[in-house]
CSV table of C-alpha atoms in Angstrom, one decimal:
chain,number,residue,atom,x,y,z
A,131,MET,CA,-26.4,-47.2,116.2
A,132,ALA,CA,-29.5,-47.6,118.3
A,133,SER,CA,-31.6,-44.5,118.6
A,134,GLU,CA,-30.7,-42.8,121.8
A,135,ASN,CA,-31.9,-39.6,123.4
A,136,LEU,CA,-28.4,-38.1,123.2
A,137,PHE,CA,-29.5,-34.6,124.3
A,138,ILE,CA,-32.0,-35.8,126.9
A,139,GLN,CA,-29.5,-37.8,128.9
A,140,THR,CA,-26.4,-35.7,128.2
A,141,PRO,CA,-25.1,-33.7,131.2
A,142,VAL,CA,-23.9,-30.5,129.7
A,143,ALA,CA,-21.5,-28.4,131.6
A,144,VAL,CA,-22.2,-24.9,130.5
A,145,SER,CA,-18.9,-23.2,131.1
A,146,HIS,CA,-17.1,-20.0,130.1
A,147,ASP,CA,-14.4,-21.8,128.1
A,148,SER,CA,-16.9,-23.2,125.7
A,149,ASN,CA,-18.1,-20.4,123.5
A,150,GLU,CA,-18.0,-22.8,120.6
A,151,SER,CA,-20.3,-25.3,122.3
A,152,PHE,CA,-22.7,-22.5,123.2
A,153,GLU,CA,-22.8,-21.5,119.5
A,154,VAL,CA,-23.4,-25.2,118.6
A,155,ILE,CA,-26.2,-25.4,121.1
A,156,HIS,CA,-27.7,-22.2,119.7
A,157,ASP,CA,-27.4,-23.4,116.1
A,158,LEU,CA,-28.9,-26.8,117.0
A,159,TYR,CA,-31.8,-25.5,119.1
A,160,PHE,CA,-32.7,-22.0,118.0
A,161,ASN,CA,-35.0,-23.1,115.1
A,162,LYS,CA,-36.6,-25.9,117.1
A,163,LEU,CA,-37.3,-23.6,120.0
A,164,PHE,CA,-38.6,-20.9,117.6
A,165,LEU,CA,-40.9,-23.4,116.0
A,166,ILE,CA,-42.3,-24.3,119.4
A,167,ALA,CA,-42.7,-20.7,120.4
A,168,ARG,CA,-44.2,-19.8,117.0
A,169,GLY,CA,-46.7,-22.6,117.4
A,170,TYR,CA,-48.1,-20.8,120.4
A,171,ILE,CA,-47.3,-17.2,119.8
A,172,SER,CA,-48.9,-15.6,116.8
A,173,SER,CA,-46.3,-12.9,116.3
A,174,LYS,CA,-43.1,-14.0,114.7
A,175,GLN,CA,-41.3,-11.1,116.4
A,176,ASP,CA,-42.6,-12.0,119.9
A,177,ALA,CA,-41.7,-15.7,119.3
A,178,GLU,CA,-38.2,-14.7,118.3
A,179,GLU,CA,-37.8,-12.5,121.4
A,180,ILE,CA,-38.9,-15.3,123.6
A,181,VAL,CA,-36.4,-17.7,122.2
A,182,GLN,CA,-33.6,-15.1,122.4
A,183,ASP,CA,-34.5,-14.6,126.1
A,184,VAL,CA,-34.2,-18.4,126.6
A,185,PHE,CA,-30.6,-18.2,125.2
A,186,VAL,CA,-29.8,-15.2,127.3
A,187,LYS,CA,-30.8,-17.2,130.4
A,188,LEU,CA,-28.7,-20.1,129.2
A,189,TRP,CA,-25.8,-17.8,128.7
A,190,LYS,CA,-26.2,-16.5,132.3
A,191,LYS,CA,-26.1,-20.1,133.5
A,192,GLN,CA,-22.9,-20.4,131.5
A,193,GLU,CA,-21.4,-17.4,133.2
A,194,GLU,CA,-22.3,-19.0,136.6
A,195,ASN,CA,-20.7,-22.3,135.5
A,196,HIS,CA,-23.9,-24.3,136.1
A,197,SER,CA,-24.2,-27.8,134.9
A,198,ILE,CA,-27.4,-28.8,133.1
A,199,ASP,CA,-28.3,-32.6,133.2
A,200,ASN,CA,-31.0,-32.4,130.5
A,201,LEU,CA,-30.3,-29.7,128.1
A,202,THR,CA,-33.1,-30.4,125.6
A,203,GLY,CA,-35.7,-30.7,128.4
A,204,TYR,CA,-34.3,-27.6,130.1
A,205,LEU,CA,-34.5,-25.5,126.9
A,206,PHE,CA,-38.0,-26.8,126.0
A,207,ARG,CA,-39.2,-26.1,129.5
A,208,MET,CA,-37.7,-22.6,129.5
A,209,THR,CA,-39.3,-21.9,126.1
A,210,ARG,CA,-42.7,-23.3,127.2
A,211,ASN,CA,-42.6,-21.3,130.4
A,212,ALA,CA,-41.6,-18.2,128.6
A,213,CYS,CA,-44.5,-18.7,126.2
A,214,LEU,CA,-46.8,-19.2,129.2
A,215,ASP,CA,-45.6,-16.1,130.8
A,216,PHE,CA,-46.1,-14.1,127.6
A,217,LEU,CA,-49.6,-15.5,127.1
A,218,ARG,CA,-50.5,-14.9,130.8
A,219,SER,CA,-49.4,-11.3,130.3
A,220,LYS,CA,-51.8,-11.1,127.3
A,221,LYS,CA,-54.6,-13.0,129.0
A,222,ASN,CA,-56.6,-10.0,130.1
A,223,VAL,CA,-56.4,-8.5,126.6
A,224,LEU,CA,-57.3,-11.9,125.1
A,225,ALA,CA,-60.5,-12.0,127.1
A,226,ILE,CA,-61.6,-8.7,125.7
A,227,GLU,CA,-60.4,-9.0,122.1
A,228,THR,CA,-62.5,-10.7,119.5
A,229,ASN,CA,-59.7,-10.7,116.9
A,230,LEU,CA,-59.1,-14.2,115.4
A,231,GLU,CA,-55.3,-14.0,116.1
A,232,GLN,CA,-56.0,-13.2,119.7
A,233,ARG,CA,-58.4,-16.1,120.0
A,234,GLN,CA,-55.7,-18.4,118.6
A,235,ASN,CA,-53.3,-17.1,121.3
A,236,LEU,CA,-55.9,-18.0,123.9
A,237,LEU,CA,-56.4,-21.5,122.5
A,238,ASN,CA,-52.6,-21.9,122.3
A,239,PHE,CA,-52.3,-20.8,125.9
A,240,HIS,CA,-54.7,-23.6,127.0
A,241,ALA,CA,-52.9,-26.2,124.8
A,242,LEU,CA,-49.5,-25.1,126.1
A,243,SER,CA,-50.8,-25.4,129.7
A,244,ASN,CA,-51.6,-29.0,129.0
A,245,GLU,CA,-48.6,-31.0,130.0
A,246,SER,CA,-49.4,-34.0,127.9
A,247,ALA,CA,-49.7,-31.9,124.7
A,248,SER,CA,-46.4,-30.3,125.4
A,249,SER,CA,-44.9,-33.7,126.1
A,250,ILE,CA,-46.1,-35.0,122.8
A,251,ILE,CA,-44.5,-32.1,120.9
A,252,GLU,CA,-41.2,-32.5,122.9
A,253,ASP,CA,-41.1,-36.3,122.2
A,254,GLU,CA,-41.6,-35.7,118.5
A,255,LEU,CA,-38.8,-33.2,118.4
A,256,HIS,CA,-36.5,-35.6,120.3
A,257,LYS,CA,-37.3,-38.4,117.8
A,258,GLN,CA,-36.5,-36.1,114.9
A,259,VAL,CA,-33.1,-35.0,116.4
A,260,ASP,CA,-32.2,-38.7,117.2
A,261,LYS,CA,-33.1,-39.8,113.7
A,262,ALA,CA,-31.0,-37.0,112.2
A,263,ILE,CA,-28.0,-38.0,114.5
A,264,ASP,CA,-28.4,-41.6,113.4
A,265,GLN,CA,-28.0,-40.5,109.8
A,266,LEU,CA,-24.7,-38.9,110.3
A,267,PRO,CA,-21.6,-40.6,108.7
A,268,LYS,CA,-20.1,-43.1,111.1
A,269,LYS,CA,-17.0,-41.2,112.1
A,270,CYS,CA,-18.8,-37.9,112.3
A,271,ARG,CA,-21.5,-39.4,114.5
A,272,GLN,CA,-18.9,-41.1,116.7
A,273,VAL,CA,-17.1,-37.8,117.3
A,274,PHE,CA,-20.4,-35.9,117.8
A,275,VAL,CA,-21.7,-38.4,120.3
A,276,LYS,CA,-18.5,-38.3,122.3
A,277,SER,CA,-18.7,-34.6,122.3
A,278,ARG,CA,-22.3,-34.2,123.1
A,279,LYS,CA,-23.3,-37.3,125.0
A,280,GLU,CA,-20.1,-38.1,126.8
A,281,GLY,CA,-19.2,-34.5,127.3
A,282,LEU,CA,-15.6,-35.0,126.2
A,283,LYS,CA,-13.4,-32.1,125.1
A,284,HIS,CA,-11.9,-32.0,121.7
A,285,LYS,CA,-8.5,-33.1,122.9
A,286,GLU,CA,-9.9,-36.0,124.8
A,287,ILE,CA,-11.9,-37.2,121.7
A,288,ALA,CA,-8.8,-36.7,119.5
A,289,LYS,CA,-6.7,-38.9,121.9
A,290,ASP,CA,-9.4,-41.5,122.3
A,291,LEU,CA,-9.9,-41.9,118.5
A,292,ASN,CA,-6.3,-41.3,117.6
A,293,ILE,CA,-7.1,-38.3,115.3
A,294,SER,CA,-6.1,-34.7,115.4
A,295,THR,CA,-8.0,-32.0,117.3
A,296,LYS,CA,-8.6,-30.2,114.0
A,297,THR,CA,-10.2,-33.4,112.6
A,298,VAL,CA,-12.5,-33.5,115.7
A,299,GLU,CA,-13.5,-29.9,115.1
A,300,ASN,CA,-14.1,-30.6,111.4
A,301,HIS,CA,-16.3,-33.6,112.3
A,302,ILE,CA,-18.3,-31.6,114.8
A,303,SER,CA,-18.8,-28.7,112.3
A,304,LYS,CA,-19.9,-31.2,109.7
A,305,ALA,CA,-22.3,-32.9,112.1
A,306,VAL,CA,-23.9,-29.5,113.0
A,307,ARG,CA,-24.2,-28.6,109.3
A,308,LEU,CA,-25.7,-32.0,108.4
A,309,LEU,CA,-28.1,-31.9,111.4
A,310,LYS,CA,-29.3,-28.5,110.4
A,311,THR,CA,-30.0,-29.9,106.9
A,312,GLN,CA,-31.7,-33.0,108.2
A,313,LEU,CA,-33.9,-31.1,110.7
A,314,ARG,CA,-35.0,-28.6,108.0
A,315,GLU,CA,-36.5,-31.5,106.1
A,316,HIS,CA,-38.7,-32.3,109.1
A,317,PHE,CA,-39.6,-28.8,110.3
A,318,THR,CA,-40.9,-25.7,108.4
A,319,PHE,CA,-39.1,-22.5,109.3
A,320,GLU,CA,-40.1,-19.1,108.2
């Protein structure tokens, strides 16, 4: 399978009847978004809170039945903007403080404000996710792609592939589990 940006081009209908897909999104993206936030925010707790806020906003979109055309980009932008907001709120303190950690936050603020630097980080994350998806077993990848890229429901996938809905669920669970493993090999999480 050619490497495709499955999450970039995937319209995701964030809807109330899809608590399971919200959990899958959370499972797939939390660590990546935390890694991005942690790269710019010195405090692990602050970075975690920022990412949690991003998912709260995504959940609110779910409650409002909004459709998101570019989930990965949307989540990365929300995380980036939340980090910028956090760093802006700390900017006055950063100018006064001489603490090394505070200086690092200021440098990170300037790096995060740089669109091309953020774009490079985002592109690298996309490549890692795509590579991990390409390494899924054929049937598992096929089900996962139909679910995430094509936006098909479990019943539709089952009918299309002539398998049971339970088998579809098992393939998606397996894909999520394998993707987590693959992505952990490429990223360091605390």
